[in-house]
GROMACS .gro file of N, CA and C in nm:
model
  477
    1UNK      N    1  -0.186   4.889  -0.791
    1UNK     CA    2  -0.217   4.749  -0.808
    1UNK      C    3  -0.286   4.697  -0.683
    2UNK      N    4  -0.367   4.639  -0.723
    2UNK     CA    5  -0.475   4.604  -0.573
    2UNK      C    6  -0.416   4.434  -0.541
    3UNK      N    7  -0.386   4.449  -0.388
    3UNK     CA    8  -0.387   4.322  -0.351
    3UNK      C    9  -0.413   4.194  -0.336
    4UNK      N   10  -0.407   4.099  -0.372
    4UNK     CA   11  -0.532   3.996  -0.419
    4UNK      C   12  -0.538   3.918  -0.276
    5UNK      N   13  -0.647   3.911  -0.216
    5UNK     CA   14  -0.678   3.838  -0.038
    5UNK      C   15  -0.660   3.701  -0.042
    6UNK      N   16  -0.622   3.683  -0.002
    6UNK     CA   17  -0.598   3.544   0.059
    6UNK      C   18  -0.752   3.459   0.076
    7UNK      N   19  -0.762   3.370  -0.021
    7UNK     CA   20  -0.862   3.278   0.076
    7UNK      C   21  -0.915   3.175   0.109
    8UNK      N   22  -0.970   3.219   0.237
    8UNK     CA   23  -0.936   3.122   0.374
    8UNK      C   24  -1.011   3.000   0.323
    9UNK      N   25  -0.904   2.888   0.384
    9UNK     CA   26  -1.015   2.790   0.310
    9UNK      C   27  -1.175   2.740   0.399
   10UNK      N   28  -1.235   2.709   0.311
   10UNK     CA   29  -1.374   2.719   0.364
   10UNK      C   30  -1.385   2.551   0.368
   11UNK      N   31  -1.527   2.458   0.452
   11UNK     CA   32  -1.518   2.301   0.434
   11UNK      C   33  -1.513   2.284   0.305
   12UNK      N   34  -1.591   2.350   0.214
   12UNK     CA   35  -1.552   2.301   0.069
   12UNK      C   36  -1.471   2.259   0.025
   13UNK      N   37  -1.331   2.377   0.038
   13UNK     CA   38  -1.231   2.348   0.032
   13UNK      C   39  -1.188   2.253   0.088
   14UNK      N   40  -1.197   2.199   0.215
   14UNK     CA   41  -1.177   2.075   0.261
   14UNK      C   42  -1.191   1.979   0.211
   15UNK      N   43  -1.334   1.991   0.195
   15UNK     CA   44  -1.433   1.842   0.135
   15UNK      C   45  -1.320   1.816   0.021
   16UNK      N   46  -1.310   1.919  -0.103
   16UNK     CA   47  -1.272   1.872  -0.194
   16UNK      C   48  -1.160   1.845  -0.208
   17UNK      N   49  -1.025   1.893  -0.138
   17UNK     CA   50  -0.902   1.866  -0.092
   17UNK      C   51  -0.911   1.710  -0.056
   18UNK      N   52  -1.043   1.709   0.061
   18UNK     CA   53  -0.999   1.547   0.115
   18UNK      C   54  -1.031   1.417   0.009
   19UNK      N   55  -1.159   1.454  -0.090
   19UNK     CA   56  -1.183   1.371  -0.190
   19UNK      C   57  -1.072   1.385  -0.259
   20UNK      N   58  -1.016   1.421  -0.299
   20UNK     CA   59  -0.886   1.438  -0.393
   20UNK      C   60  -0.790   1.301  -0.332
   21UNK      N   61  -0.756   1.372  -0.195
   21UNK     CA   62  -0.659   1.287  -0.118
   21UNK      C   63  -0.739   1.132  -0.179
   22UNK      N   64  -0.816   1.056  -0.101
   22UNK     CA   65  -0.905   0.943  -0.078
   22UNK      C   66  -0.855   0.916  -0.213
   23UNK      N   67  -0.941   0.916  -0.300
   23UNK     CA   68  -0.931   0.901  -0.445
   23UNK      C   69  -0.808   0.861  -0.524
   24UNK      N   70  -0.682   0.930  -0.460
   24UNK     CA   71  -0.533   0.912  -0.486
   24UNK      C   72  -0.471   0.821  -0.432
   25UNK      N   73  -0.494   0.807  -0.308
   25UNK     CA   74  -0.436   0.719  -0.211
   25UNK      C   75  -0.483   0.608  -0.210
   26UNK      N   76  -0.612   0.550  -0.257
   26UNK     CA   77  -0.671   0.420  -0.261
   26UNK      C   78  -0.687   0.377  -0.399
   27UNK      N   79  -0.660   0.493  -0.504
   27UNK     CA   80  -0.590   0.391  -0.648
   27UNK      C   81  -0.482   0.371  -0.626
   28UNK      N   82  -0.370   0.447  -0.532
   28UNK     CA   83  -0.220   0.362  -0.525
   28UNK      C   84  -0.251   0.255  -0.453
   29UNK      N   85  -0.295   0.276  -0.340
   29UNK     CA   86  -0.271   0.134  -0.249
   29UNK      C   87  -0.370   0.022  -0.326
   30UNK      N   88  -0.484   0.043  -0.393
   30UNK     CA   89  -0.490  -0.084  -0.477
   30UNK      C   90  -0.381  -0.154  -0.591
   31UNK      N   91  -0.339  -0.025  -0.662
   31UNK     CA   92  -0.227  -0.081  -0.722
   31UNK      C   93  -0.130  -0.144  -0.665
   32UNK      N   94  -0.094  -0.055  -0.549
   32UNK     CA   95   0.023  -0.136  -0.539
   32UNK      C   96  -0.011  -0.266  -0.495
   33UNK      N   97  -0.106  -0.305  -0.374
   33UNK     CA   98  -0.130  -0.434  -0.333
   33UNK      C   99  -0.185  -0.575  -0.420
   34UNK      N  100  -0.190  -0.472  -0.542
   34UNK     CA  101  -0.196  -0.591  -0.664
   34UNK      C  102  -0.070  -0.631  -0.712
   35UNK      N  103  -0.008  -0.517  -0.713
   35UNK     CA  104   0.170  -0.559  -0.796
   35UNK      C  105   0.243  -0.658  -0.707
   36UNK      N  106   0.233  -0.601  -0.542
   36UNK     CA  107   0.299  -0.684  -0.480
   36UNK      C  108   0.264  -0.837  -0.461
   37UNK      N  109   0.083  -0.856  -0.466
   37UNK     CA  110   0.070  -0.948  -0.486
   37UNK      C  111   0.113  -1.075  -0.623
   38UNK      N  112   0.092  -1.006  -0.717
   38UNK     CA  113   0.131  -1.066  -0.841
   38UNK      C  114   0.268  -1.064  -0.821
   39UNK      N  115   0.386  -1.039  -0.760
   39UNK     CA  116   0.538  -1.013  -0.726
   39UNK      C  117   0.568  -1.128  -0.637
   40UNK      N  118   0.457  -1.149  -0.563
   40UNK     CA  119   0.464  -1.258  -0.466
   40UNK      C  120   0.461  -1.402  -0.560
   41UNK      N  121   0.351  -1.403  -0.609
   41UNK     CA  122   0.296  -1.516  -0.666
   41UNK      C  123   0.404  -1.550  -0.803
   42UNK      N  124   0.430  -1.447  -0.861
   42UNK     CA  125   0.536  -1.477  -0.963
   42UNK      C  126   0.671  -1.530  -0.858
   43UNK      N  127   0.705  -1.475  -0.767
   43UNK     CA  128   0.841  -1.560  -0.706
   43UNK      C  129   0.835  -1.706  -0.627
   44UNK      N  130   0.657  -1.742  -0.580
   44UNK     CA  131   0.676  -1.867  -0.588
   44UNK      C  132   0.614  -1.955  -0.683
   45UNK      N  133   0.586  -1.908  -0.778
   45UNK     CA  134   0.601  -1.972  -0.928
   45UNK      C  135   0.789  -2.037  -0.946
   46UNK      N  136   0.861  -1.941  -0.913
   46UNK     CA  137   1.006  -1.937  -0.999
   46UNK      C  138   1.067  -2.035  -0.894
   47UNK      N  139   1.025  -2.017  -0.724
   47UNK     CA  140   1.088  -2.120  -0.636
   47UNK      C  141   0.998  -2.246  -0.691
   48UNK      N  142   0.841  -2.292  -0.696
   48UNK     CA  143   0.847  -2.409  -0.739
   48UNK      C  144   0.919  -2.507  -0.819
   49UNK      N  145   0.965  -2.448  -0.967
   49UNK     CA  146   1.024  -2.461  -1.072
   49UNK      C  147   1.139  -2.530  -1.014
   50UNK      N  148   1.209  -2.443  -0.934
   50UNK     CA  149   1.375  -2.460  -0.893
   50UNK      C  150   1.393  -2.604  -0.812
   51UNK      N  151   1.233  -2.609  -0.720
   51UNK     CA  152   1.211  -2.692  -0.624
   51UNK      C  153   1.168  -2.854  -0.746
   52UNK      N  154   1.093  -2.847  -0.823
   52UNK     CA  155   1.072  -2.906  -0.906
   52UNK      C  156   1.218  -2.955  -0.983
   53UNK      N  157   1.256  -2.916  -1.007
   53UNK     CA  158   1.436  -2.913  -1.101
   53UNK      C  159   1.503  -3.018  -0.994
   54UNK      N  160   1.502  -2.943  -0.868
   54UNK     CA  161   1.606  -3.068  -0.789
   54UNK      C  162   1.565  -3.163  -0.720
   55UNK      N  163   1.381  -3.173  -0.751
   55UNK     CA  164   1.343  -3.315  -0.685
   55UNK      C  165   1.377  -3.407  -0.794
   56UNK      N  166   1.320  -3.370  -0.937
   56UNK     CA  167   1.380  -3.439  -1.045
   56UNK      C  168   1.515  -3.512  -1.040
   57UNK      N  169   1.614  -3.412  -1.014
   57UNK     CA  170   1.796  -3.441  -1.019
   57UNK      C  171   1.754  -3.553  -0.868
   58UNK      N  172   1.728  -3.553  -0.783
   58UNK     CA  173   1.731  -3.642  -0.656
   58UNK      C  174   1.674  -3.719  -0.672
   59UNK      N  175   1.555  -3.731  -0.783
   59UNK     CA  176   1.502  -3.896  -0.752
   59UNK      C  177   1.573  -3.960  -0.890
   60UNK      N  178   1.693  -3.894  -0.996
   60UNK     CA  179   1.734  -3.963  -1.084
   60UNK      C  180   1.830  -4.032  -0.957
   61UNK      N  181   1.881  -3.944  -0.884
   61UNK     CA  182   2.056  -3.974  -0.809
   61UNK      C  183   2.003  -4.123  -0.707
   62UNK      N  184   1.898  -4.114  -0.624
   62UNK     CA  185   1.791  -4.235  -0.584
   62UNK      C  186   1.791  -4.349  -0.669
   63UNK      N  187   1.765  -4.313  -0.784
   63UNK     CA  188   1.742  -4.378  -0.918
   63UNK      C  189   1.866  -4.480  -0.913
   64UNK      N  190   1.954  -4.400  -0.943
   64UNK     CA  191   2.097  -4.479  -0.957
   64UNK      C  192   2.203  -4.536  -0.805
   65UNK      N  193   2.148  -4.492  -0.719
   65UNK     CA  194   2.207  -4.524  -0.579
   65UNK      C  195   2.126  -4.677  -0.602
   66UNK      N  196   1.996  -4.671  -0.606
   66UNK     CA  197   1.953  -4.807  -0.609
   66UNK      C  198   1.962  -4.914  -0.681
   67UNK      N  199   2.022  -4.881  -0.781
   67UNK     CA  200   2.085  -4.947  -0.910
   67UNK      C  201   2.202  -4.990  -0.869
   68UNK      N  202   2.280  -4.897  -0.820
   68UNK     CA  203   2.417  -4.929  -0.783
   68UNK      C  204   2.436  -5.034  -0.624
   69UNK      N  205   2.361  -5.021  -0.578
   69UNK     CA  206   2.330  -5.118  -0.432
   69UNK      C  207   2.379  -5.011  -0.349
   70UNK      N  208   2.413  -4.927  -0.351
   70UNK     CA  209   2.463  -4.812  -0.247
   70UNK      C  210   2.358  -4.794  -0.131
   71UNK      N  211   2.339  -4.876  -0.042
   71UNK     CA  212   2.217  -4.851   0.080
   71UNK      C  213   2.241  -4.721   0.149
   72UNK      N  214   2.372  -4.646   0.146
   72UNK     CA  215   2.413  -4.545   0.238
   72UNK      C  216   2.362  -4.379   0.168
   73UNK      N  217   2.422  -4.428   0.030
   73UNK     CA  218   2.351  -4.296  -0.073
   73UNK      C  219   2.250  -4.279  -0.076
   74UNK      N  220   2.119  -4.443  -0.046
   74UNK     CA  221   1.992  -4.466  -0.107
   74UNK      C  222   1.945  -4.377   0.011
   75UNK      N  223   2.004  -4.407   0.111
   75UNK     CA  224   1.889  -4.337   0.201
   75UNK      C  225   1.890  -4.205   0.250
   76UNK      N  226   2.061  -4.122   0.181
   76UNK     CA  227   2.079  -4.023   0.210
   76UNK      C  228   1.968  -3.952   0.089
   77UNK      N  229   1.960  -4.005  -0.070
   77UNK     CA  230   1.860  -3.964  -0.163
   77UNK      C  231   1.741  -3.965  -0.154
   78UNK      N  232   1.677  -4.058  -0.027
   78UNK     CA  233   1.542  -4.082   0.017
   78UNK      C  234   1.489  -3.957   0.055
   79UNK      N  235   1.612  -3.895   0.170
   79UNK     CA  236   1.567  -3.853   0.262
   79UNK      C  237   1.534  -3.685   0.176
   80UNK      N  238   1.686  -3.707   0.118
   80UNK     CA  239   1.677  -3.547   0.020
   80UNK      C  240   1.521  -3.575  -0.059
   81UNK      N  241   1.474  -3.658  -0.118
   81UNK     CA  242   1.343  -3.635  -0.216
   81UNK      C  243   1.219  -3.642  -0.126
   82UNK      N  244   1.194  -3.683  -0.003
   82UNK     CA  245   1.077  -3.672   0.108
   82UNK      C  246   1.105  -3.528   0.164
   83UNK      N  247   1.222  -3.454   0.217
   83UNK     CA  248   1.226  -3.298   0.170
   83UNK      C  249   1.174  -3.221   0.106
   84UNK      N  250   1.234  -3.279  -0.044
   84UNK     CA  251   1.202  -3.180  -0.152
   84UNK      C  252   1.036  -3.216  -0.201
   85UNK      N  253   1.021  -3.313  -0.160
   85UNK     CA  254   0.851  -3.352  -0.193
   85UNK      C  255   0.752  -3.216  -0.077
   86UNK      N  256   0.767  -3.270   0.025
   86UNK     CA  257   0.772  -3.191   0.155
   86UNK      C  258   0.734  -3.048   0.114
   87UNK      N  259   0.849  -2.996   0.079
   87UNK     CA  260   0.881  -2.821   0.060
   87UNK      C  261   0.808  -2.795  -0.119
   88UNK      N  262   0.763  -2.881  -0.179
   88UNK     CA  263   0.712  -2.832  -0.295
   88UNK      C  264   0.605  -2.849  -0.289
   89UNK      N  265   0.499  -2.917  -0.168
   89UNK     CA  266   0.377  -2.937  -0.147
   89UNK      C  267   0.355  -2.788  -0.069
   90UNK      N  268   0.449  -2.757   0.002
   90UNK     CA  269   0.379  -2.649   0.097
   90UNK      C  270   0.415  -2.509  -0.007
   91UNK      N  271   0.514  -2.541  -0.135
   91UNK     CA  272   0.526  -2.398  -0.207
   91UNK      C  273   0.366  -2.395  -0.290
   92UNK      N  274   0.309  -2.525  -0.320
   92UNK     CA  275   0.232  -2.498  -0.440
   92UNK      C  276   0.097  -2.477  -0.311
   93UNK      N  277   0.108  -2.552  -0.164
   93UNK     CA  278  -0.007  -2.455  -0.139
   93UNK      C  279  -0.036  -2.308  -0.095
   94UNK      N  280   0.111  -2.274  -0.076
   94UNK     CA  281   0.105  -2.173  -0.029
   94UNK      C  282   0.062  -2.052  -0.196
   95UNK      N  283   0.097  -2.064  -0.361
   95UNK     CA  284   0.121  -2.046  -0.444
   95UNK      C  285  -0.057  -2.037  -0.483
   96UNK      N  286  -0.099  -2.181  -0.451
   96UNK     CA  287  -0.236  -2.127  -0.436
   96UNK      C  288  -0.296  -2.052  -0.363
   97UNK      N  289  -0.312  -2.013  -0.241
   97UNK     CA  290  -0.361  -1.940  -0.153
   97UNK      C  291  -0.309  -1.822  -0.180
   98UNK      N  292  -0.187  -1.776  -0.239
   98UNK     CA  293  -0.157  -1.652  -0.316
   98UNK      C  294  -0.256  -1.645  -0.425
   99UNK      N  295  -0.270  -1.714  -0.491
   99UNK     CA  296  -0.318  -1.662  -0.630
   99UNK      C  297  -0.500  -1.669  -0.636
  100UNK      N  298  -0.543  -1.729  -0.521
  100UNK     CA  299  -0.667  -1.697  -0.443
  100UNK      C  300  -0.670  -1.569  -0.399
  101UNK      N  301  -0.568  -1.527  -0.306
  101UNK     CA  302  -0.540  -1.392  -0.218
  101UNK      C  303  -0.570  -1.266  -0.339
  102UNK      N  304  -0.502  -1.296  -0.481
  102UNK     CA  305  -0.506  -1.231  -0.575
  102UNK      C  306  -0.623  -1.180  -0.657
  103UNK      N  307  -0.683  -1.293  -0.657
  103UNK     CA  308  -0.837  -1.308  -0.713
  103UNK      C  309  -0.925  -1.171  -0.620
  104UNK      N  310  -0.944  -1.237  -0.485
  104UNK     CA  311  -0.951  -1.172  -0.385
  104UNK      C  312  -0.948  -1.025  -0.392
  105UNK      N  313  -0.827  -1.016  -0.394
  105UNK     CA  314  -0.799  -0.875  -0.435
  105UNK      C  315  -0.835  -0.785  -0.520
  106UNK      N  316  -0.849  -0.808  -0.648
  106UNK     CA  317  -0.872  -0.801  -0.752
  106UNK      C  318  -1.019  -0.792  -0.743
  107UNK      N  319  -1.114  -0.878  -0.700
  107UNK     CA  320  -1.232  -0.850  -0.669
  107UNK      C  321  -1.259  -0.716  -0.567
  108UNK      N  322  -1.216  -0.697  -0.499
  108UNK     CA  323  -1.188  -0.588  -0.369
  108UNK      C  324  -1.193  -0.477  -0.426
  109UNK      N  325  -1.065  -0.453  -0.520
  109UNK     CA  326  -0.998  -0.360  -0.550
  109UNK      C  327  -1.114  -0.239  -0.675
  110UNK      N  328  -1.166  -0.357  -0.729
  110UNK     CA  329  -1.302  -0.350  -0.829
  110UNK      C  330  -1.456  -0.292  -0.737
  111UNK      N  331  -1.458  -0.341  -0.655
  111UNK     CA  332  -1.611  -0.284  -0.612
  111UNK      C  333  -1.528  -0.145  -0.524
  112UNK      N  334  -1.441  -0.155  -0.467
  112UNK     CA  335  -1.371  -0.054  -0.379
  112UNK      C  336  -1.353   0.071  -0.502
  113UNK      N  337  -1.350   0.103  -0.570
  113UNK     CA  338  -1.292   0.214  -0.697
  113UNK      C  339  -1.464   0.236  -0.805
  114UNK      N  340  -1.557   0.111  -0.797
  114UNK     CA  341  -1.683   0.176  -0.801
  114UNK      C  342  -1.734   0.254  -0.698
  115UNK      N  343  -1.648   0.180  -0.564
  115UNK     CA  344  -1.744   0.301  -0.466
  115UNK      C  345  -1.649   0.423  -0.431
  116UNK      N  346  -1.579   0.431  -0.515
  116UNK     CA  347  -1.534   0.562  -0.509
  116UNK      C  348  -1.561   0.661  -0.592
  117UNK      N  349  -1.654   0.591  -0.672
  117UNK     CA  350  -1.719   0.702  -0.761
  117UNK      C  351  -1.797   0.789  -0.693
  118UNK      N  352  -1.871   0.741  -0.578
  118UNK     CA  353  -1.944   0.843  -0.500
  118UNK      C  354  -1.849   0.961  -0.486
  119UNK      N  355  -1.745   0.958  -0.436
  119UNK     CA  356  -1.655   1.014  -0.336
  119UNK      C  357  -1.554   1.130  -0.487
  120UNK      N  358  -1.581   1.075  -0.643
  120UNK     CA  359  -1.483   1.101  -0.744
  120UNK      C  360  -1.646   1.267  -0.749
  121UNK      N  361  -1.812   1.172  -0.762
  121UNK     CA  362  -1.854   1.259  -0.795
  121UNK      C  363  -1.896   1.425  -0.687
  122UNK      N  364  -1.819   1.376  -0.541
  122UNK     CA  365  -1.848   1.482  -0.422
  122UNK      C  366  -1.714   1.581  -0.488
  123UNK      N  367  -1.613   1.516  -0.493
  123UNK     CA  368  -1.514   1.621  -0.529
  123UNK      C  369  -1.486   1.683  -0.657
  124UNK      N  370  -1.579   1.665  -0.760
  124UNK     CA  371  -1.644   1.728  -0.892
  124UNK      C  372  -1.739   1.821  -0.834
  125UNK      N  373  -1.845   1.837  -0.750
  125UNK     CA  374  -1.956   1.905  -0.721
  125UNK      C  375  -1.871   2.036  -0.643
  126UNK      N  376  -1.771   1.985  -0.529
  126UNK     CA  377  -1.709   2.105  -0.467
  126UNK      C  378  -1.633   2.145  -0.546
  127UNK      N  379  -1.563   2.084  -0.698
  127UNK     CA  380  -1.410   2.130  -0.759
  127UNK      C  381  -1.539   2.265  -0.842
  128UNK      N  382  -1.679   2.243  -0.836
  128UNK     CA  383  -1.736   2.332  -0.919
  128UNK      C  384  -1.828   2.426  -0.862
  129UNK      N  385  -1.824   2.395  -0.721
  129UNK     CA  386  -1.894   2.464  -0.664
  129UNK      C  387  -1.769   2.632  -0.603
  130UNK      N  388  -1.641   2.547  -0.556
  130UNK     CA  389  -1.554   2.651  -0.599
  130UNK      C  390  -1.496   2.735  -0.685
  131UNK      N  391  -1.521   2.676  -0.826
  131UNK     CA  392  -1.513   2.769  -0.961
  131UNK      C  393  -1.561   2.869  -0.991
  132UNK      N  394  -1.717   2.825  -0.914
  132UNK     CA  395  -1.806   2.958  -0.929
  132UNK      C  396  -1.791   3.058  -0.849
  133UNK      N  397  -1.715   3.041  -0.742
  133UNK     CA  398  -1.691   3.132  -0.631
  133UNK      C  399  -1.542   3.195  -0.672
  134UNK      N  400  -1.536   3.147  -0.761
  134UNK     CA  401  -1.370   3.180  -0.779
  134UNK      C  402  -1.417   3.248  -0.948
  135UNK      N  403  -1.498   3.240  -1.039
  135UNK     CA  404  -1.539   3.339  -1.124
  135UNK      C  405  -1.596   3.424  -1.030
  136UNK      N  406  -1.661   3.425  -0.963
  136UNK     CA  407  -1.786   3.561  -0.932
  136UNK      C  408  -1.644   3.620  -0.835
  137UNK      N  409  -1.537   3.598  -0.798
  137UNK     CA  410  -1.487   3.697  -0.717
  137UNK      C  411  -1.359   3.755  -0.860
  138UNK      N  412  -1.342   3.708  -0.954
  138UNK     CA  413  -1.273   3.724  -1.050
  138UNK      C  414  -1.308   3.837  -1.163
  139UNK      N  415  -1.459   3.831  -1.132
  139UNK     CA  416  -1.564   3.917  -1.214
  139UNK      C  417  -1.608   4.052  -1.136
  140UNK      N  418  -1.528   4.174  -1.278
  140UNK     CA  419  -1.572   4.304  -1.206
  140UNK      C  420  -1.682   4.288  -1.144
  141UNK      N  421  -1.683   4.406  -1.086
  141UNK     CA  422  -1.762   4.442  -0.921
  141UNK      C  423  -1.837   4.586  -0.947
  142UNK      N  424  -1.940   4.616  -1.004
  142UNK     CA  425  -1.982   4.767  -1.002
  142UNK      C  426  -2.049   4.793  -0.891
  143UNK      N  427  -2.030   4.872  -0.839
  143UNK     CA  428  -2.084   4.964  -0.701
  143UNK      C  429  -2.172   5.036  -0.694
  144UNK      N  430  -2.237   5.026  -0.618
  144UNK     CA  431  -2.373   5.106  -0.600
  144UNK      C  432  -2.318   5.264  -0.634
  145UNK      N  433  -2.178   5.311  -0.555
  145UNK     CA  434  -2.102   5.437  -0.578
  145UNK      C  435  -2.045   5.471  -0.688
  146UNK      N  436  -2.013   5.320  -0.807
  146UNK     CA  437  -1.982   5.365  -0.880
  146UNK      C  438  -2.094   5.384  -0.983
  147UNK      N  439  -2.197   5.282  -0.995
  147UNK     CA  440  -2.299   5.330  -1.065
  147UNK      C  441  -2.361   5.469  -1.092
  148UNK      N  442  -2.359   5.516  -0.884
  148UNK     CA  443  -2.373   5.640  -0.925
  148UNK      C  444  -2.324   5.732  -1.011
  149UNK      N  445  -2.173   5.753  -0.976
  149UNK     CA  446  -2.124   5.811  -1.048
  149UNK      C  447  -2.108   5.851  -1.217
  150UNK      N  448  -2.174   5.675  -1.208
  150UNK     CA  449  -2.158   5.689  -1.397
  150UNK      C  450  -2.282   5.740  -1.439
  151UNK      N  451  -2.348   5.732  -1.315
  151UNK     CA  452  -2.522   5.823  -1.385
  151UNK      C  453  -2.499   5.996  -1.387
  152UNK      N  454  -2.387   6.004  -1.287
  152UNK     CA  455  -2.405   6.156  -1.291
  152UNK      C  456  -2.313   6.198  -1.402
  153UNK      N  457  -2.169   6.160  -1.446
  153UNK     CA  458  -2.084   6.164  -1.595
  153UNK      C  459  -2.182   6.159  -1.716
  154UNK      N  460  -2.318   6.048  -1.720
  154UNK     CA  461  -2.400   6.063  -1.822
  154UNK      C  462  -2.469   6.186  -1.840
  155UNK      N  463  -2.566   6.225  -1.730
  155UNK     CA  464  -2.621   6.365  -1.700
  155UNK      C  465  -2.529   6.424  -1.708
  156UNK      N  466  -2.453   6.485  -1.728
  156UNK     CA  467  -2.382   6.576  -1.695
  156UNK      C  468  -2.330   6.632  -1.862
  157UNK      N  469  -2.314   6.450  -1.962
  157UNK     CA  470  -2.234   6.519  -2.107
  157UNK      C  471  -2.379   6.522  -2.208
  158UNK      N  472  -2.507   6.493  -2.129
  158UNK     CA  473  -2.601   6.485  -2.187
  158UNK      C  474  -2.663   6.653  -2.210
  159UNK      N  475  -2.628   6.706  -2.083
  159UNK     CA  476  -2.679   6.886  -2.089
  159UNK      C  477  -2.596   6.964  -2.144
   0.00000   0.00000   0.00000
């Protein structure tokens, strides 16, 4: 049984190893930096809401402190709804500038994965430029010695 050689890898092998890598690694990290973004933007979606819910409940409780003449509640409810006003202005801008960031991204992520087609079609050219090197070493081998030989077995059942 004949040994099969080892072989060494050549830049090809490189090239096309490293296009492989590139190609893999920058459809995850686009994915992922889309998920996380959309992960972001969905959780301050869910804090607005919450933030929204208890400015509502604080300007009913305002509502009724001032109804009731309570000056001590009124201004403790003032202060809670200029807060919650406060903190739901800076969630929805921050909510926008996420969902800008997203856009963003999303645009990025799109011309970045066309231009990796260059890089999809370098590591097609080496995945085939090694095939062929890997049939032609796969593919018997006749020898100048063995040719001979088979010329002299012919002569030989021919006389």
């Amino acid at each position: 049984m004949s040994e099969r050689k080892k072989v060494l890898p050549t830049p090809i092998h490189l090239l096309h190893a490293l296009s492989l890598d590139v190609v893999a690694r920058l459809e995850r990290a686009c994915s992922k930096a889309i998920a996380e973004t959309e992960s972001m933007a969905g959780k301050l979606d869910k804090e607005c809401e919450k933030v929204q819910e208890k400015l509502l409940s604080s300007r009913q409780h305002l509502q009724e402190a001032t109804v009731k003449g309570k000056n001590r509640s009124r201004a403790r409810s003032r202060q809670r709804v200029d807060e919650l006003e406060q903190r739901l202005y800076s969630l929805k801008e921050r909510r926008a500038q996420t969902w800008q960031q997203l856009a963003s991204l999303k645009r990025d992520t799109e011309e970045s994965l066309s231009l990796l087609e260059g890089v999809r079609a370098v590591r097609e050219a080496a995945g085939k430029i090694l095939s062929r090197r890997q049939s032609r070493r796969s593919a018997p081998r006749v020898t100048v010695a063995g040719n001979s030989a088979n010329r002299l077995r012919q002569q030989s059942q021919s006389h």
